[in-house]
PDB file of C-alpha atoms in Angstrom:
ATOM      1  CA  UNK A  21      65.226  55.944 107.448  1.00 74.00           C
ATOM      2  CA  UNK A  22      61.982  57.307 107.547  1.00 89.00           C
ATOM      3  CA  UNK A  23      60.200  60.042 105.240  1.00 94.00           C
ATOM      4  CA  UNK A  24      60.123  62.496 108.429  1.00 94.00           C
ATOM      5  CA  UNK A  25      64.083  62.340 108.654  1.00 95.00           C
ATOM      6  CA  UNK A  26      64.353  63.006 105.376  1.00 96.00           C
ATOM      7  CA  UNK A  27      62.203  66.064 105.851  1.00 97.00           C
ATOM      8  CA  UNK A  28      64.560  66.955 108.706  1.00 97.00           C
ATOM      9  CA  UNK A  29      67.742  67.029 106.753  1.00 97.00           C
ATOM     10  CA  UNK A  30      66.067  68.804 103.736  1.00 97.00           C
ATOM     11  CA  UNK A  31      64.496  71.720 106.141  1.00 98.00           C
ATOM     12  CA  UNK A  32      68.126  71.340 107.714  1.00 97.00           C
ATOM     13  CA  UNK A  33      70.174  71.453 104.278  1.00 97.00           C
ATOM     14  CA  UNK A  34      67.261  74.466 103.248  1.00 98.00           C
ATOM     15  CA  UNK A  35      68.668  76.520 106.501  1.00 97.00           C
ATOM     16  CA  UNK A  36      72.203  76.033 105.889  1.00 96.00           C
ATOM     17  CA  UNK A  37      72.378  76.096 102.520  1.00 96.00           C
ATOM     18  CA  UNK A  38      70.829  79.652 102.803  1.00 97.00           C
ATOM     19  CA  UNK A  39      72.972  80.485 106.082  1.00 95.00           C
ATOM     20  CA  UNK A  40      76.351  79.575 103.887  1.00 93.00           C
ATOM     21  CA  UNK A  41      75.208  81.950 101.337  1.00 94.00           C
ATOM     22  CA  UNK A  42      74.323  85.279 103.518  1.00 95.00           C
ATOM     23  CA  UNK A  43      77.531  84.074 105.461  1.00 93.00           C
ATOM     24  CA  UNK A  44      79.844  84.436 102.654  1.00 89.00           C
ATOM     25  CA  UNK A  45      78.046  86.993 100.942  1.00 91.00           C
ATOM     26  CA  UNK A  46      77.875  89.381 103.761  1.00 94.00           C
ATOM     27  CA  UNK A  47      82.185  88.490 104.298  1.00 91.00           C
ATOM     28  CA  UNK A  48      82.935  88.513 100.868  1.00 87.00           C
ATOM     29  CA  UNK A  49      81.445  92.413 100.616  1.00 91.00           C
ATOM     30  CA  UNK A  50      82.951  92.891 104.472  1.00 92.00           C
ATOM     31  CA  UNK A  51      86.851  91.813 102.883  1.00 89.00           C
ATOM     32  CA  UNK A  52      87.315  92.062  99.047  1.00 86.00           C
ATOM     33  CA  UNK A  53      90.370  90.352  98.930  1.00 82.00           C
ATOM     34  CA  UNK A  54      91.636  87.636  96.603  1.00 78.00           C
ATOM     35  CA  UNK A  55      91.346  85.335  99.608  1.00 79.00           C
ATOM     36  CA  UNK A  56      88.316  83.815  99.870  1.00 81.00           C
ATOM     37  CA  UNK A  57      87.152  85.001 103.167  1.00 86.00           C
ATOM     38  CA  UNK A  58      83.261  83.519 103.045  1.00 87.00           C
ATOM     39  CA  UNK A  59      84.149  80.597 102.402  1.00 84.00           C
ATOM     40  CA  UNK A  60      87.123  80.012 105.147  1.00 87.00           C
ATOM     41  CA  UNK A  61      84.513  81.094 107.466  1.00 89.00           C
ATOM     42  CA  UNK A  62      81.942  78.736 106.967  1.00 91.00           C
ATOM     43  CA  UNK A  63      83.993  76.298 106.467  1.00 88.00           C
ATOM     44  CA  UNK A  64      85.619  76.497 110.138  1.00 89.00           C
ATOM     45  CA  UNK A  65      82.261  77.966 111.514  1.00 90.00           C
ATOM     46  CA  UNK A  66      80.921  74.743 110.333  1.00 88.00           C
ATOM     47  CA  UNK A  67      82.803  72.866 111.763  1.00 88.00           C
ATOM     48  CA  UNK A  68      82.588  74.525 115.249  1.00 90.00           C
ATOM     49  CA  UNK A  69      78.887  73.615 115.082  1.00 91.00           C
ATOM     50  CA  UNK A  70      78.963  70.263 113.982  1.00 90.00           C
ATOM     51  CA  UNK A  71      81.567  69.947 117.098  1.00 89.00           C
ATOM     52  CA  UNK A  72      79.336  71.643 119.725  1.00 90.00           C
ATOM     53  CA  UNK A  73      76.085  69.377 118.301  1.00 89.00           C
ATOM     54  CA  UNK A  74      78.022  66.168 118.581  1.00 88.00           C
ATOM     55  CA  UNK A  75      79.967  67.445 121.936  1.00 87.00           C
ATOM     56  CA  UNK A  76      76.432  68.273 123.573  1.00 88.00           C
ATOM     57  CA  UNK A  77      74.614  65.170 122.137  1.00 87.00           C
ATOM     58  CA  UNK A  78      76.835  62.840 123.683  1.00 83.00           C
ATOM     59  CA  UNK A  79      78.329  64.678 126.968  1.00 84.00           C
ATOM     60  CA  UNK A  80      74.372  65.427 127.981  1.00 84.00           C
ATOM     61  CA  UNK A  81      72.560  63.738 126.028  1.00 83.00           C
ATOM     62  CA  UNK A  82      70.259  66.408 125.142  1.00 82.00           C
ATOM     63  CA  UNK A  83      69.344  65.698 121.087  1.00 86.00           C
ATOM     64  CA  UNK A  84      66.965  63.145 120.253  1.00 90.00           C
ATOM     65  CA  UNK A  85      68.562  61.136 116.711  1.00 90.00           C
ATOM     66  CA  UNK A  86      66.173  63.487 114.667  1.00 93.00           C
ATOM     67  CA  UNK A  87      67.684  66.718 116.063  1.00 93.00           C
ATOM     68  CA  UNK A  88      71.404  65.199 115.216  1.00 92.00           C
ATOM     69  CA  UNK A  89      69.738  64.409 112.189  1.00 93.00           C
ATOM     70  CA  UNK A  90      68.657  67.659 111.569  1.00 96.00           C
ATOM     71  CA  UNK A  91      71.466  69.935 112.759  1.00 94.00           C
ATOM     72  CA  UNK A  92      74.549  67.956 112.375  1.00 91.00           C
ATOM     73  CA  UNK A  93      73.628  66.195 108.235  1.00 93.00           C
ATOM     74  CA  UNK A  94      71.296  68.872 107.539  1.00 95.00           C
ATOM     75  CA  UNK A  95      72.409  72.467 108.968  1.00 95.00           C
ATOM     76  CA  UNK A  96      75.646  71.728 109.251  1.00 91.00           C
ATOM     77  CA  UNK A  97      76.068  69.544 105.783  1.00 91.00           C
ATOM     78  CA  UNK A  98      74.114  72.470 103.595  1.00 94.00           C
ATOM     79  CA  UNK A  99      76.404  75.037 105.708  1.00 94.00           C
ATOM     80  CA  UNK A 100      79.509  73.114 104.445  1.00 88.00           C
ATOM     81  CA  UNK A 101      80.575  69.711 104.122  1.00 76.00           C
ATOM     82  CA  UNK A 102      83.706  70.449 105.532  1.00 86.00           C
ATOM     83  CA  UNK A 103      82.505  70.568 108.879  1.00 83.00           C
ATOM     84  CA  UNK A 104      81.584  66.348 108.170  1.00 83.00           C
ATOM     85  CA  UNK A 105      85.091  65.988 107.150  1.00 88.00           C
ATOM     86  CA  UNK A 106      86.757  67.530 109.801  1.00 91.00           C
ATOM     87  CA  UNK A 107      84.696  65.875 112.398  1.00 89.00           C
ATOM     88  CA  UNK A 108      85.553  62.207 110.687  1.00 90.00           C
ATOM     89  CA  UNK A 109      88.917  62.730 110.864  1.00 91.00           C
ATOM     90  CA  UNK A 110      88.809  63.741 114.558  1.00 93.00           C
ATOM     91  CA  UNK A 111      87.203  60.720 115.418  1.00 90.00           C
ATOM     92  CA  UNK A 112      89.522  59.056 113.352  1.00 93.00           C
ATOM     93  CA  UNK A 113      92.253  60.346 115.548  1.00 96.00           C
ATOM     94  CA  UNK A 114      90.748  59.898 118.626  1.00 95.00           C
ATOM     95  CA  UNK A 115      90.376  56.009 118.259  1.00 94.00           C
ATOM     96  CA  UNK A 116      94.277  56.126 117.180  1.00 96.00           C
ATOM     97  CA  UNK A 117      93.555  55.250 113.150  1.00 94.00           C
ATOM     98  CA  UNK A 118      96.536  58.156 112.439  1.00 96.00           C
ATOM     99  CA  UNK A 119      97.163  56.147 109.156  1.00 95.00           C
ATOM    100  CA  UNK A 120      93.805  56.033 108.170  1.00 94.00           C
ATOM    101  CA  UNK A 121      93.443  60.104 109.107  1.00 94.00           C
ATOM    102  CA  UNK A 122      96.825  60.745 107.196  1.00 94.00           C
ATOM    103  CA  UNK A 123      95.473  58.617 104.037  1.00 95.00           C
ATOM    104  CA  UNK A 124      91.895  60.241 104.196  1.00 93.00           C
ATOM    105  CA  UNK A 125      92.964  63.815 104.824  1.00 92.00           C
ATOM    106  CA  UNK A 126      95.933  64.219 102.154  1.00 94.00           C
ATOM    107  CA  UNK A 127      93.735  61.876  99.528  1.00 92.00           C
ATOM    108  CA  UNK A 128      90.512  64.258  99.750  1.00 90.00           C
ATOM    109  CA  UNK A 129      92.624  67.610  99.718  1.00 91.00           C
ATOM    110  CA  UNK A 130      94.785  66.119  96.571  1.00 92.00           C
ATOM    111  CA  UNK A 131      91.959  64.232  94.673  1.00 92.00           C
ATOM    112  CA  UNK A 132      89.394  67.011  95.173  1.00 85.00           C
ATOM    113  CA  UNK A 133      91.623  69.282  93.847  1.00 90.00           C
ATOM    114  CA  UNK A 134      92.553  66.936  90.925  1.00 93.00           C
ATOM    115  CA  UNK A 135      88.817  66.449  90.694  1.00 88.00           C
ATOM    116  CA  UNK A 136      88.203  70.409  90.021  1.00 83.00           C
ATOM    117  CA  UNK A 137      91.136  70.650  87.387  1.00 89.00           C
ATOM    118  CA  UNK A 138      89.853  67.747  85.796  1.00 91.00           C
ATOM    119  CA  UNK A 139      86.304  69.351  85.928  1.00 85.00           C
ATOM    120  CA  UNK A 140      86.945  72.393  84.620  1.00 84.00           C
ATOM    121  CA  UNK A 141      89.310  70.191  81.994  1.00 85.00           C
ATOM    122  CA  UNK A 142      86.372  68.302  80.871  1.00 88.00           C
ATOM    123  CA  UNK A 143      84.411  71.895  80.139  1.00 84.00           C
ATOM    124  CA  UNK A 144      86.988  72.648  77.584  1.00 83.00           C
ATOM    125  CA  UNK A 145      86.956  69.018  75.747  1.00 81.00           C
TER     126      UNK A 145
END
């Protein structure tokens, strides 16, 4: 890769790291509730991006690798990194791997979660 795609995804992480922020912020004031709201949204609003970028790029065409580059790893990763995994595993069901999606999907739910317990474990050691 070269230094000007790395500039990409950092102006691209710098946009949606910010947009995830307002985003949640401004839904988190919108609906105090235990449930969290903000980030549901950008997790699935993420994920409707990343969809429409890599829908677009390949049905037309229409974003050079930098642009991809830009919105899909930079936008939409510093938005959430949800919208990667989702994405992955739709792929991952549309070429038929359904043991591979099954073993990614329930592994990265259960081991993030054991990940954060264990985190917050280790900050009590």
């Amino acid at each position: 890769m070269t230094g000007r795609i790395f500039i990409l995804i950092g102006l691209g992480g710098l946009i949606g790291s910010i947009g995830r922020y307002l985003t949640a912020s401004w839904l988190t004031k919108l609906f105090p509730a235990s449930f969290p709201y903000g980030t549901f949204a950008v997790n699935i609003l993420g994920s409707l991006i990343i969809g429409v970028v890599y829908g677009l790029s390949n049905r037309f065409d229409w974003f050079t690798p930098e642009w991809r580059f830009f919105l899909a790893t930079g936008v939409c990763g510093g938005y959430t990194t949800f919208s990667s995994f989702a994405y992955e595993n739709v792929n991952l069901i549309q070429e038929g791997n359904y043991l591979t999606f099954a073993t990614y999907s329930i592994s990265s739910f259960a081991l993030g979660l054991l990940a954060v317990f264990l985190g917050i474990g280790l900050t009590k050691i």
